[in-house]
PDB file of C-alpha atoms and ligand atoms in Angstrom:
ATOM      1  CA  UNK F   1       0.000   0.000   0.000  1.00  0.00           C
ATOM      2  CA  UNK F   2       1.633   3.367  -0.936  1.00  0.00           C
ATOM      3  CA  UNK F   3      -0.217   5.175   2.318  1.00  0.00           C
ATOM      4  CA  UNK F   4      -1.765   8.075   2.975  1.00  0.00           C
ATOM      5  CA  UNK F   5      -2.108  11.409   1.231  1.00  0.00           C
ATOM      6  CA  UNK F   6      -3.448  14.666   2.254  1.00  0.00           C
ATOM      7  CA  UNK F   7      -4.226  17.059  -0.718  1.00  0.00           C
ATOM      8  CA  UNK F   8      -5.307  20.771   0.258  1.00  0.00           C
ATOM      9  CA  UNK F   9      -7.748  22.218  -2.535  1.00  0.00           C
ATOM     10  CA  UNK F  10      -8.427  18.364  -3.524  1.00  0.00           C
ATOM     11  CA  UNK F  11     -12.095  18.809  -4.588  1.00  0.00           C
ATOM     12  CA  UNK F  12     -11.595  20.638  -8.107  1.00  0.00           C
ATOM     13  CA  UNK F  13      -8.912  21.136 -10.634  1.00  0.00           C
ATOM     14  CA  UNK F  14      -5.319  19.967  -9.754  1.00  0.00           C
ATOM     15  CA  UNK F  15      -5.882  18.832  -6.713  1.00  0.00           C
ATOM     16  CA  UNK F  16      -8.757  16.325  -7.678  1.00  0.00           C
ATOM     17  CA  UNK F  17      -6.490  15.132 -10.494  1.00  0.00           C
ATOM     18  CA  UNK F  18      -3.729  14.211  -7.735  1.00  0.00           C
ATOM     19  CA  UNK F  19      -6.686  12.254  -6.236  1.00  0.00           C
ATOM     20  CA  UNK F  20      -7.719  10.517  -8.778  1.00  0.00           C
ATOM     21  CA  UNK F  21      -4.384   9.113  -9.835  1.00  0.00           C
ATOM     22  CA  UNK F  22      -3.103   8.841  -6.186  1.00  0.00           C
ATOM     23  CA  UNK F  23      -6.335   6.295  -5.681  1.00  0.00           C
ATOM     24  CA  UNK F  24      -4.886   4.265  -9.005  1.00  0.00           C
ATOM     25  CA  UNK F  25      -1.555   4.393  -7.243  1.00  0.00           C
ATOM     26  CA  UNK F  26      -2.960   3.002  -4.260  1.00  0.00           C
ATOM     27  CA  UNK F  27      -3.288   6.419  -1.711  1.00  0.00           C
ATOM     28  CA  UNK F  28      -6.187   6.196   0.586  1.00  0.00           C
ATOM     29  CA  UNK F  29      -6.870  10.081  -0.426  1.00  0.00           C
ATOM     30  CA  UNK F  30      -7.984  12.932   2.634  1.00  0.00           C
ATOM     31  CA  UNK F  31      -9.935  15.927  -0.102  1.00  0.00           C
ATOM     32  CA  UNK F  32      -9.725  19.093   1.892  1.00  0.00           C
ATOM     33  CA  UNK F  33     -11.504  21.712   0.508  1.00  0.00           C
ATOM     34  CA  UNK F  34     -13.201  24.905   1.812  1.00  0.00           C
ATOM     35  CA  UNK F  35     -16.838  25.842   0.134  1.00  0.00           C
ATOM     36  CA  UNK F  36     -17.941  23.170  -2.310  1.00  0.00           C
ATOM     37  CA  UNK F  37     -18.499  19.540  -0.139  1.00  0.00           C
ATOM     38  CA  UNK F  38     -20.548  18.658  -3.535  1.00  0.00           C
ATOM     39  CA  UNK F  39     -17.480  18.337  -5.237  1.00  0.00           C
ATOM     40  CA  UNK F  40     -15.619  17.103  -2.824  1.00  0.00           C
ATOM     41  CA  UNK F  41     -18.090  14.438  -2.301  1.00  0.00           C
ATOM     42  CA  UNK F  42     -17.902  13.812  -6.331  1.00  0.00           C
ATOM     43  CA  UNK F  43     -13.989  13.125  -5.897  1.00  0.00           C
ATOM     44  CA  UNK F  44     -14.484  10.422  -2.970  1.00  0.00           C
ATOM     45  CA  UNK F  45     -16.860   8.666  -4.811  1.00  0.00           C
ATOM     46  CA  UNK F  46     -13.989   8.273  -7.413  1.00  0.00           C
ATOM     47  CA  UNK F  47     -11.689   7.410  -4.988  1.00  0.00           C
ATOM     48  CA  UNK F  48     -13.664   4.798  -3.487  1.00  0.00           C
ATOM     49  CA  UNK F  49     -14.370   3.159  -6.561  1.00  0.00           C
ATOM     50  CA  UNK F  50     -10.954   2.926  -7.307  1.00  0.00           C
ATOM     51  CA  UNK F  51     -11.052   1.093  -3.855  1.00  0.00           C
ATOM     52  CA  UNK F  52      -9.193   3.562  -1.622  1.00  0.00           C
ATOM     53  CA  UNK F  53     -10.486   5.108   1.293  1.00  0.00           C
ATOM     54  CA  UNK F  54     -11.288   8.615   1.220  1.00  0.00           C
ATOM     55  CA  UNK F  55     -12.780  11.423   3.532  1.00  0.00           C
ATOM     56  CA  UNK F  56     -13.704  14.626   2.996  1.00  0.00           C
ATOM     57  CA  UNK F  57     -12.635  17.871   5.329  1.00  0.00           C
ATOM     58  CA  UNK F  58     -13.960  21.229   5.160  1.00  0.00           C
ATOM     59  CA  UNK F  59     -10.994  23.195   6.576  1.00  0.00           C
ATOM     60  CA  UNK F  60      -9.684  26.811   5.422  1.00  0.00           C
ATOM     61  CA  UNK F  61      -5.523  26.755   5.002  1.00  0.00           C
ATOM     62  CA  UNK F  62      -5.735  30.028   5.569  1.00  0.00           C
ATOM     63  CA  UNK F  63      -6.788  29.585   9.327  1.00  0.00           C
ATOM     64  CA  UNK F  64      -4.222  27.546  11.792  1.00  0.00           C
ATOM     65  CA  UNK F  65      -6.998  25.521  13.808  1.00  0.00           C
ATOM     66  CA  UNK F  66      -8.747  24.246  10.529  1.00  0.00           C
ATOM     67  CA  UNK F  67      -5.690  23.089   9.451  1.00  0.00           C
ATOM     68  CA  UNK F  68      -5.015  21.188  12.705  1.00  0.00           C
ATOM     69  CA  UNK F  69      -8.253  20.009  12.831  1.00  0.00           C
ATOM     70  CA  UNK F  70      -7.727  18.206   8.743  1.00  0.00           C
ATOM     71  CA  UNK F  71      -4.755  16.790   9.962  1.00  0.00           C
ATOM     72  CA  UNK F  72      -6.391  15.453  13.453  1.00  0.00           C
ATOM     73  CA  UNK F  73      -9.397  13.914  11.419  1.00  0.00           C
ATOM     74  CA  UNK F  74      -6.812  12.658   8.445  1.00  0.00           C
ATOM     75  CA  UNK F  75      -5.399  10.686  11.978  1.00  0.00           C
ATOM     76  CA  UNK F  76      -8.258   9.220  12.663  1.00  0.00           C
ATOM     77  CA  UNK F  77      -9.923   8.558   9.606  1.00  0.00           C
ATOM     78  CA  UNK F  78      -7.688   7.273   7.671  1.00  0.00           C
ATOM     79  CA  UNK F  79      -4.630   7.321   9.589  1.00  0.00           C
ATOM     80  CA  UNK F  80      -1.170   8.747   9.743  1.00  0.00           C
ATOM     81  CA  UNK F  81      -0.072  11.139   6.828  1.00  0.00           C
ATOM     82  CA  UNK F  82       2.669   9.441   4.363  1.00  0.00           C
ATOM     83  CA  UNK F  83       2.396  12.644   1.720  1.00  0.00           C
ATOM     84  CA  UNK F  84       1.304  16.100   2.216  1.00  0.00           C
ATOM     85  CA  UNK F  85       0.116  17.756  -1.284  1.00  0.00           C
ATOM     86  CA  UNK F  86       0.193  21.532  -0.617  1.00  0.00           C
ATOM     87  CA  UNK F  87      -2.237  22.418  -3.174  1.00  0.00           C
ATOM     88  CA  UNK F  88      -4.714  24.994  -1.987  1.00  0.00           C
ATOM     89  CA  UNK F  89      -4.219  28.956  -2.966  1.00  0.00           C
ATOM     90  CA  UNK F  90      -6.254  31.657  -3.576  1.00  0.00           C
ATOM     91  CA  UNK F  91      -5.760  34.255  -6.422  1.00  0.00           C
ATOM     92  CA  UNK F  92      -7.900  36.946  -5.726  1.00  0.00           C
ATOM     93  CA  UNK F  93      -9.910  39.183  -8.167  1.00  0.00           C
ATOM     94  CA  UNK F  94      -7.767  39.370 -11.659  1.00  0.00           C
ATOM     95  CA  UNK F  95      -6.359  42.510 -13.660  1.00  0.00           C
ATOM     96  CA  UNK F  96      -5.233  44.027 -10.474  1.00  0.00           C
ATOM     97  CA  UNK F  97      -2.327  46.729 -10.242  1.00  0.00           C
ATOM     98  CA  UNK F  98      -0.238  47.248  -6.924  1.00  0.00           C
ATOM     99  CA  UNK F  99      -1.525  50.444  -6.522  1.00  0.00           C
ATOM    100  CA  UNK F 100      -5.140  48.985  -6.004  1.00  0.00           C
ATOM    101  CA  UNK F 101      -4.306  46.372  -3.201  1.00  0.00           C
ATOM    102  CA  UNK F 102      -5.167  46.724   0.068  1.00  0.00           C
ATOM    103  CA  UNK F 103      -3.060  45.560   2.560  1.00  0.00           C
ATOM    104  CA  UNK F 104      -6.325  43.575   4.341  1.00  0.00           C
ATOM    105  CA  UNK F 105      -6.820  41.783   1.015  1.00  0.00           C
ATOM    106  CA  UNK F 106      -2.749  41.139   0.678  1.00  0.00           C
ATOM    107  CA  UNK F 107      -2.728  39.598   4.040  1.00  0.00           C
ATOM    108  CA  UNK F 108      -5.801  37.210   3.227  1.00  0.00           C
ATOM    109  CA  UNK F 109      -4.361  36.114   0.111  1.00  0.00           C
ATOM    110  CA  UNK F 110      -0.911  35.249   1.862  1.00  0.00           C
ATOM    111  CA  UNK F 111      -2.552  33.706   4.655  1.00  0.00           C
ATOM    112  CA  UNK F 112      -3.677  31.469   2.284  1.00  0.00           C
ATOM    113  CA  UNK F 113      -0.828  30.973  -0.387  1.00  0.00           C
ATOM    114  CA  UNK F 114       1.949  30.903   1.693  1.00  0.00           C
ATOM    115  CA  UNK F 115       1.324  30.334   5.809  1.00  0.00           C
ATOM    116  CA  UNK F 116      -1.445  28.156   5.200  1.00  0.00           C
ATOM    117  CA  UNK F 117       1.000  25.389   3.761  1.00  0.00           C
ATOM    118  CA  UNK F 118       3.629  26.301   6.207  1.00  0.00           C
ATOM    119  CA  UNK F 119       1.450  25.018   8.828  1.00  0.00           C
ATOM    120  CA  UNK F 120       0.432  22.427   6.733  1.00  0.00           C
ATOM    121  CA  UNK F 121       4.348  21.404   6.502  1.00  0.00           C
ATOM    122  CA  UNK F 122       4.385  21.322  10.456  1.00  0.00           C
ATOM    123  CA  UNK F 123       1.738  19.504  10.957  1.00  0.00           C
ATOM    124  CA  UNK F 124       3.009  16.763   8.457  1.00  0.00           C
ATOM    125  CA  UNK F 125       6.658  17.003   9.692  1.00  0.00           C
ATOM    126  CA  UNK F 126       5.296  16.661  13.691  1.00  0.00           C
ATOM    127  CA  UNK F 127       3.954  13.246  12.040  1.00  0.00           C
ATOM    128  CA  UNK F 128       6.096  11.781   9.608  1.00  0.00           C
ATOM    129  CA  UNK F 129       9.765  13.106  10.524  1.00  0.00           C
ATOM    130  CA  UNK F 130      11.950  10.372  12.291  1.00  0.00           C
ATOM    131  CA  UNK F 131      12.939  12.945  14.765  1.00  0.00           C
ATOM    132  CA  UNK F 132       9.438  12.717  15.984  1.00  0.00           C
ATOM    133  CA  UNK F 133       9.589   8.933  15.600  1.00  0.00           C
ATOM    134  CA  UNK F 134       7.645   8.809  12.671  1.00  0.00           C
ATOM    135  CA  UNK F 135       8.666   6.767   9.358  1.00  0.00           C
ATOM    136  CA  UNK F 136       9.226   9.580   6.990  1.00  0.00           C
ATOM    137  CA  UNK F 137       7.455  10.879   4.169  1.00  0.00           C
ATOM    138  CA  UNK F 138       6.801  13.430   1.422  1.00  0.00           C
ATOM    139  CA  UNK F 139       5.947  16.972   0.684  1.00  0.00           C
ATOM    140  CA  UNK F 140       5.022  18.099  -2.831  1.00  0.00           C
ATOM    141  CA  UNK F 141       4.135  22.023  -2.503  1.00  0.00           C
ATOM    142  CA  UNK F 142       2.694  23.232  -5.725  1.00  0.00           C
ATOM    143  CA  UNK F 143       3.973  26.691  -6.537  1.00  0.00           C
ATOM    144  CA  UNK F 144       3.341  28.485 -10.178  1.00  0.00           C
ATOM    145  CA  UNK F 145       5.372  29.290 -13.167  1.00  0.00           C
ATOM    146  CA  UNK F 146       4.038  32.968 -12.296  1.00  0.00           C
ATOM    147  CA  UNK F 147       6.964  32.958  -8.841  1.00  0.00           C
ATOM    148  CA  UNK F 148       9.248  33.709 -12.279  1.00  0.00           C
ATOM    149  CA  UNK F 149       7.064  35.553 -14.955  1.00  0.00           C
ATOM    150  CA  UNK F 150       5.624  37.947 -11.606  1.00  0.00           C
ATOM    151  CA  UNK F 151       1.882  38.230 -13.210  1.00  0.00           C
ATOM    152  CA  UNK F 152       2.160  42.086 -14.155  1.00  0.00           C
ATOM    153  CA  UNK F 153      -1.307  43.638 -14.012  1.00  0.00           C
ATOM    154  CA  UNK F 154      -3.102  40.755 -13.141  1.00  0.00           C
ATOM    155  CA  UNK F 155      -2.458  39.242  -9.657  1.00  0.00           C
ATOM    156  CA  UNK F 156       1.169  40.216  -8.764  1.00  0.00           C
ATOM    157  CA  UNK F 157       0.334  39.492  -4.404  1.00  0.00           C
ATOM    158  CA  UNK F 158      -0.242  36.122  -5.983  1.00  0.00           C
ATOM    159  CA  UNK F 159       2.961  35.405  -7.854  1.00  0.00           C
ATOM    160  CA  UNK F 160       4.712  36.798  -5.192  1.00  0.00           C
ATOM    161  CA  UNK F 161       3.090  34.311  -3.010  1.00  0.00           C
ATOM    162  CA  UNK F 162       4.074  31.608  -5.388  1.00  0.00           C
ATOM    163  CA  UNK F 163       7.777  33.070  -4.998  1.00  0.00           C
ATOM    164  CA  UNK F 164       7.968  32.175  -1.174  1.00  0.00           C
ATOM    165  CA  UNK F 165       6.586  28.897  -2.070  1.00  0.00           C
ATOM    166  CA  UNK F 166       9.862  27.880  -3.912  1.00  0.00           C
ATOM    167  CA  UNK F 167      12.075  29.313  -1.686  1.00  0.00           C
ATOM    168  CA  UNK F 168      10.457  27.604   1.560  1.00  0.00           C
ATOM    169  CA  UNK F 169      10.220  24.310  -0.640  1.00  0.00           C
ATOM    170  CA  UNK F 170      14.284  24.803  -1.182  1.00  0.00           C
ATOM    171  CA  UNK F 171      14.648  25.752   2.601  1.00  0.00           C
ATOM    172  CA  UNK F 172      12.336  22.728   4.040  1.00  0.00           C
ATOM    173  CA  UNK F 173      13.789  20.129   1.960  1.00  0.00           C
ATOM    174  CA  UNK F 174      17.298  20.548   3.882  1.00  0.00           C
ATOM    175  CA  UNK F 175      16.278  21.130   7.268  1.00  0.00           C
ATOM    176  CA  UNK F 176      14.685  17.841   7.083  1.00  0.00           C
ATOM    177  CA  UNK F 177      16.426  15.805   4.578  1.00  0.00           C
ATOM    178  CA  UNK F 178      17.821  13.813   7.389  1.00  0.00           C
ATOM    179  CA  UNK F 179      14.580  12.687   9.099  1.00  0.00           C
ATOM    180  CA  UNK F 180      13.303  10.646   6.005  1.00  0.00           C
ATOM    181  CA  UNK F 181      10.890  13.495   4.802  1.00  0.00           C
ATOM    182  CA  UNK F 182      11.643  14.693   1.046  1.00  0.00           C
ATOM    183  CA  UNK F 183      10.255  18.573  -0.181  1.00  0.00           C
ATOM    184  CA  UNK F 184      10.091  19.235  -3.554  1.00  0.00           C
ATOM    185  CA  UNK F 185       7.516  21.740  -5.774  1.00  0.00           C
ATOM    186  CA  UNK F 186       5.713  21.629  -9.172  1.00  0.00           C
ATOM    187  CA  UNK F 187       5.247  24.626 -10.957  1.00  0.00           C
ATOM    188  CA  UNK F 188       2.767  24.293 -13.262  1.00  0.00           C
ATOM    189  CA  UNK F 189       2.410  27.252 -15.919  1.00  0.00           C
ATOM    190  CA  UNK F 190      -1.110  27.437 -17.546  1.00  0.00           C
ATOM    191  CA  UNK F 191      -3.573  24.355 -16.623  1.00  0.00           C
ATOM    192  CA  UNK F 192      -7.296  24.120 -17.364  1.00  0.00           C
ATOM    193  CA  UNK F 193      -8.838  24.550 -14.597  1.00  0.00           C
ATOM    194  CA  UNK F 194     -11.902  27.077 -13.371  1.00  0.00           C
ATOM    195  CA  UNK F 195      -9.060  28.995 -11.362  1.00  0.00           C
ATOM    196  CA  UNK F 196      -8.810  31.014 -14.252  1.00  0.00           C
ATOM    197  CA  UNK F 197     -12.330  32.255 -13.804  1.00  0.00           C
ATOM    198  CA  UNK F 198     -11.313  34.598 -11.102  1.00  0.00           C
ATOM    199  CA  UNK F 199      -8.985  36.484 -13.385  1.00  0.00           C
ATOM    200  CA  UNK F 200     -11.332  38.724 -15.454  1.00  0.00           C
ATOM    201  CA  UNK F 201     -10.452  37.608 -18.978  1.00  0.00           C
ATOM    202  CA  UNK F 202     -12.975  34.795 -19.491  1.00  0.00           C
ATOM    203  CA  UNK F 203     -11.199  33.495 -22.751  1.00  0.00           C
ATOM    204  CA  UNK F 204      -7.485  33.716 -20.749  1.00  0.00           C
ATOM    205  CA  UNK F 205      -6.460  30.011 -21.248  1.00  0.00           C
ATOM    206  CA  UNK F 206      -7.091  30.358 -25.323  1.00  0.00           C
ATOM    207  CA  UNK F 207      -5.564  34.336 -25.465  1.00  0.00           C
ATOM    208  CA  UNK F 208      -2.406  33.049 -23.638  1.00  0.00           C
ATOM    209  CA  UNK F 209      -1.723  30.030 -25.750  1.00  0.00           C
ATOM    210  CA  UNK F 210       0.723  31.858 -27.880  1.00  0.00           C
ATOM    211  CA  UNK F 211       2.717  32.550 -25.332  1.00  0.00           C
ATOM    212  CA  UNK F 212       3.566  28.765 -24.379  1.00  0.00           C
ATOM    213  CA  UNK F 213       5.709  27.149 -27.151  1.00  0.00           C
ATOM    214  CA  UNK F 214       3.554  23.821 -27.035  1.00  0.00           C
ATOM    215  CA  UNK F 215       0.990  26.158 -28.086  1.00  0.00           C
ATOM    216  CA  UNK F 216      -1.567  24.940 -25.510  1.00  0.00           C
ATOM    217  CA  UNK F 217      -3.107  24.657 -22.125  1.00  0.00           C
ATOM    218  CA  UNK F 218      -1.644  21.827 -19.845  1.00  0.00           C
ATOM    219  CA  UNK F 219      -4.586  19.692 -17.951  1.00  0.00           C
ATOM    220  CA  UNK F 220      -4.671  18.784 -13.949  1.00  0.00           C
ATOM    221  CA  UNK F 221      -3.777  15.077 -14.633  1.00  0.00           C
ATOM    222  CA  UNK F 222      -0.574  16.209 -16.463  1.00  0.00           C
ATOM    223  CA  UNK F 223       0.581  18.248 -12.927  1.00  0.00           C
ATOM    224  CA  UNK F 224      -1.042  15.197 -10.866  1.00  0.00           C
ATOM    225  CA  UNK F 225       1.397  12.812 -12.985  1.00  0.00           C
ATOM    226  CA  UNK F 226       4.268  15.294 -11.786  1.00  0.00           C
ATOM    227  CA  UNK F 227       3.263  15.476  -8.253  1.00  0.00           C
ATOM    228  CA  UNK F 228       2.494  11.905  -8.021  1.00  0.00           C
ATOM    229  CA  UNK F 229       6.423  11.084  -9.394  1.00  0.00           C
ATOM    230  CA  UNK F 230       8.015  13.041  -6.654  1.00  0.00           C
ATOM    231  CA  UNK F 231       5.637  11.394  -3.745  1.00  0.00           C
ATOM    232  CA  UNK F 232       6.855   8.432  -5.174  1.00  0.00           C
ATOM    233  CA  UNK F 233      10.007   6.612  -3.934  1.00  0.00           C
ATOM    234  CA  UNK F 234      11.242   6.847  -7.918  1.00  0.00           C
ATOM    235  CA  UNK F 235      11.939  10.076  -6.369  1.00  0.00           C
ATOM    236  CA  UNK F 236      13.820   8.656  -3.989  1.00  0.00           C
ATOM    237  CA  UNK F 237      17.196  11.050  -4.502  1.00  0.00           C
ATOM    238  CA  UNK F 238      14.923  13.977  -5.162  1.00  0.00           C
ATOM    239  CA  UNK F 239      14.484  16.550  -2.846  1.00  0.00           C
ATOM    240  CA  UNK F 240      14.158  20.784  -3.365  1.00  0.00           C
ATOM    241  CA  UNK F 241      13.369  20.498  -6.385  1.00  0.00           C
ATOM    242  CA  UNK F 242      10.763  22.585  -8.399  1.00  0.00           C
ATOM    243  CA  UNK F 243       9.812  20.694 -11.559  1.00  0.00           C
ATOM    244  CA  UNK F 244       8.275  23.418 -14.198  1.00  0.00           C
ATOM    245  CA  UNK F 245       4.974  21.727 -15.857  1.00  0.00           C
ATOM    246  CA  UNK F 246       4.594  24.392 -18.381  1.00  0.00           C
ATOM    247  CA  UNK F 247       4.599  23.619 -21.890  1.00  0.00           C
ATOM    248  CA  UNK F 248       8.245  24.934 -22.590  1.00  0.00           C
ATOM    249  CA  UNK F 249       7.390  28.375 -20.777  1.00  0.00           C
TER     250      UNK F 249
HETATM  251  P1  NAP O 301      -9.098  25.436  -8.663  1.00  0.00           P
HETATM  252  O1  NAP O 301      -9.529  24.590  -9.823  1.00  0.00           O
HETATM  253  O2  NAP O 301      -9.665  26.795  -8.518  1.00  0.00           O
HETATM  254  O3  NAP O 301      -9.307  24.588  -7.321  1.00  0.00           O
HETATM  255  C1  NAP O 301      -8.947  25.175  -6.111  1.00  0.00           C
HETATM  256  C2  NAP O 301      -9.096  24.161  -5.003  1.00  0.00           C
HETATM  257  O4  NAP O 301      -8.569  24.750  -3.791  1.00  0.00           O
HETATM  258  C3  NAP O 301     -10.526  23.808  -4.708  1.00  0.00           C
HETATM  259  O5  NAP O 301     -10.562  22.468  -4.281  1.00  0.00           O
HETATM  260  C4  NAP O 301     -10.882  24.760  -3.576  1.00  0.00           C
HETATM  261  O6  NAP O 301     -11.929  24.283  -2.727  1.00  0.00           O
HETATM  262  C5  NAP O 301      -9.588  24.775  -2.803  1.00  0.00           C
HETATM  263  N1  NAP O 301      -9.380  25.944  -1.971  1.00  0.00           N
HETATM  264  C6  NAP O 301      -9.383  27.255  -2.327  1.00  0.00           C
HETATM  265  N2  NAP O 301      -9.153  28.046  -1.263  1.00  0.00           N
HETATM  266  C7  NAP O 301      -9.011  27.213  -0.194  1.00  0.00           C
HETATM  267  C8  NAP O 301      -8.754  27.413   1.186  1.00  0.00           C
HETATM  268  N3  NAP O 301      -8.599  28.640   1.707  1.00  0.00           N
HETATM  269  N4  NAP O 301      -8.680  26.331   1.985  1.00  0.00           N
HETATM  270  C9  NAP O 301      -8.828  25.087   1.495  1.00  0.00           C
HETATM  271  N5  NAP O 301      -9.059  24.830   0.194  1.00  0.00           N
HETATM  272  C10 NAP O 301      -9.155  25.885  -0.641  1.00  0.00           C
HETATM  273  O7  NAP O 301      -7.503  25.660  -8.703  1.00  0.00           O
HETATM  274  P2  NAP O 301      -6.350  24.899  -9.523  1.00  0.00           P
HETATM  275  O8  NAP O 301      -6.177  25.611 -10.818  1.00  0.00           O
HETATM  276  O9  NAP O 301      -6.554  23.436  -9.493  1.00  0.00           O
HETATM  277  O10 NAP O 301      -5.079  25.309  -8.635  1.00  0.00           O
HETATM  278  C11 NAP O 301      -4.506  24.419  -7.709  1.00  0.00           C
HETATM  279  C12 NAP O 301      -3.105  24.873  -7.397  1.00  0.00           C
HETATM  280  O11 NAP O 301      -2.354  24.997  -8.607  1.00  0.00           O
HETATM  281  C13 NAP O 301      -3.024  26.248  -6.726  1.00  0.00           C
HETATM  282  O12 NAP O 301      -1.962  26.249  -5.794  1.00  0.00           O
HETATM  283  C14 NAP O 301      -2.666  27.181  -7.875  1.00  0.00           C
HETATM  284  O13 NAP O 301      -2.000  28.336  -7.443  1.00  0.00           O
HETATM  285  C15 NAP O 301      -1.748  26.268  -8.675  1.00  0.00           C
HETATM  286  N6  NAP O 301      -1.579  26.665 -10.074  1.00  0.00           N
HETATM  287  C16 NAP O 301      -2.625  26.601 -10.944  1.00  0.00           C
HETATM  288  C17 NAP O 301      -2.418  26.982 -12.261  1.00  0.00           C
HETATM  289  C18 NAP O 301      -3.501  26.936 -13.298  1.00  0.00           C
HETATM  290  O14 NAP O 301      -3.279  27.452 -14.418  1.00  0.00           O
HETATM  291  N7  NAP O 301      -4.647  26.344 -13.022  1.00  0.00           N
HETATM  292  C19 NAP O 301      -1.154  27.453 -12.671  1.00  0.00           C
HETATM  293  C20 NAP O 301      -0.141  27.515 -11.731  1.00  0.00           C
HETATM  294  C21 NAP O 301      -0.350  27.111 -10.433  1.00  0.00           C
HETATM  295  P3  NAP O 301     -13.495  24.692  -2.971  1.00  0.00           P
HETATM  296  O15 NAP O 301     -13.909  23.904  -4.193  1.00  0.00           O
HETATM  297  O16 NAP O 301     -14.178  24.253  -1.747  1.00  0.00           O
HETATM  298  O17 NAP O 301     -13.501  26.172  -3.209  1.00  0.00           O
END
C-alpha cells in the first residue's frame, strides 16, 4: 500500500487530479476543501471506486486551527499522513495593479498561499519526521510558473506568493532531509482549470496560448502525474526540487 495522502484544494482542478491518480496508485486520499463539499463528495466517490479510502474535510488553510483540525481527522480517519500535497491557494480578483491592493486583502491572500502550507508542513513534519519517531514521508508544494514571470497587471500578491513557495520548498527540503521526509515543488504554468475564472479575462487560457511554445493549455492530470512522481520513492534522490509543468514556458 503506498499510504496516505493529504491534498489541500483536492475537490476541483489539480488537486482532484492528484486524487484521482493517487487512488490508481494506491493512496487512501484525505480531499480538503473549503466551500464546495458537492465536489468534494464527487472526488471520494472516485476514490472509493478505485477502492481507496477517502474522507472529505472542510478546513480553510488560511486559518491555523482548521488546518489542525484536517490533519487530526486525516489521523483518525484514515490514519497517519505518508504525503502532504500543498495544493490549496487563492488568487484573488484578476487585472489588479499594486496600486489597487489593500493591505487587508494582501494579508488574506498570503494567509492562504503561503502560511497556510507552512502550517500544513508542520503539521506533516510533527507526524512523519523520524525525529518525531515517525517513518518519513513526502511533501510536494505546488507553486506556479508565475513565482518567475511575476503576473504584471493581473495578480502580482499572488505570484509573489508563489515566490515564497519555492524558496520555503528549497529551505524545508534541507532542514529535514535527514529525518526521512523529502520537499520538492511543481510549478505548473497554464492548466485548465476554473481557477482562471477569477482572473477577469474569461477566454485567458485560449488568449495566452501563444505565449507557451507547445501552443496549448496543460490539464490537472498532467501536474497530478508530476506530483504523483516526486511522492513516489522513484523520487527517492529527489528533494528541493521545483519541476516546471509548463509547456516549454
Ligand atoms: P481550482 O480549480 O480553482 O481549485 C482550487 C481548489 O482549492 C478547490 O478544491 C478549492 O476548494 C480549494 N481551496 C481554495 N481556497 C481554499 C482554502 N482557503 N482552503 C482550502 N481549500 C481551498 O484551482 P487549480 O487551478 O486546481 O489550482 C490548484 C493549485 O495549482 C493552486 O496552488 C494554484 O496556485 C496552482 N496553479 C494553478 C495553475 C492553473 O493554471 N490552473 C497554474 C499555476 C499554479 P473549494 O472547491 O471548496 O472552493
Amino acid at each position: 500500500m503506498a499510504g496516505v495522502m493529504i491534498i489541500t484544494g483536492g475537490s476541483r482542478g489539480i488537486g482532484a487530479a492528484t486524487a484521482r491518480l493517487a487512488a490508481k496508485t494506491g493512496y487512501d486520499v484525505c480531499i480538503n476543501f473549503v466551500r464546495d463539499a458537492a465536489a468534494a463528495e464527487r472526488i471520494a466517490a472516485e476514490v472509493r471506486e478505485a477502492g481507496r479510502r477517502a474522507h472529505c474535510v472542510q478546513a480553510d488553510v488560511g486559518i491555523e486551527s482548521d488546518i489542525e483540525r484536517l490533519f487530526e481527522v486525516t489521523d483518525r480517519e484514515l490514519g497517519r499522513v505518508s504525503v502532504l500535497v500543498n495544493n490549496a491557494a487563492a488568487v484573488g480578483p484578476g487585472r489588479r495593479r499594486v496600486e489597487t491592493m489593500g493591505a487587508e486583502a494582501v494579508n488574506a491572500l498570503l494567509a492562504t498561499n503561503v502560511t497556510g502550507p507552512i502550517v500544513c508542513a508542520r503539521e506533516a513534519i510533527r507526524r512523519m519526521s523520524t525525529k518525531h519517531g515517525g517513518p518519513g514521508g513526502a511533501i510536494v508544494n505546488v507553486s506556479s510558473a508565475s513565482s518567475r514571470i511575476g503576473a504584471p497587471n493581473l495578480w502580482i500578491d499572488y505570484a509573489a506568493s508563489k515566490g515564497a513557495i519555492d524558496t520555503f520548498t528549497i529551505g524545508l527540503a534541507q532542514e529535514v532531509a535527514q529525518e526521512g521526509i523529502r520537499v520538492n515543488a511543481v510549478r505548473p504554468g497554464l492548466i485548465d482549470t476554473d481557477i482562471h475564472l477569477a482572473s477577469g479575462i474569461p477566454d485567458r487560457l485560449a488568449r495566452s496560448e501563444k505565449l507557451i511554445p507547445m501552443r496549448r493549455p496543460g490539464t490537472a492530470q498532467e501536474v497530478a502525474e508530476a506530483i504523483l512522481w516526486l511522492a513516489s520513492p522513484a523520487a527517492s534522490y529527489v528533494s528541493g526540487a521545483i519541476l516546471d509543468v509548463a509547456g516549454g514556458r
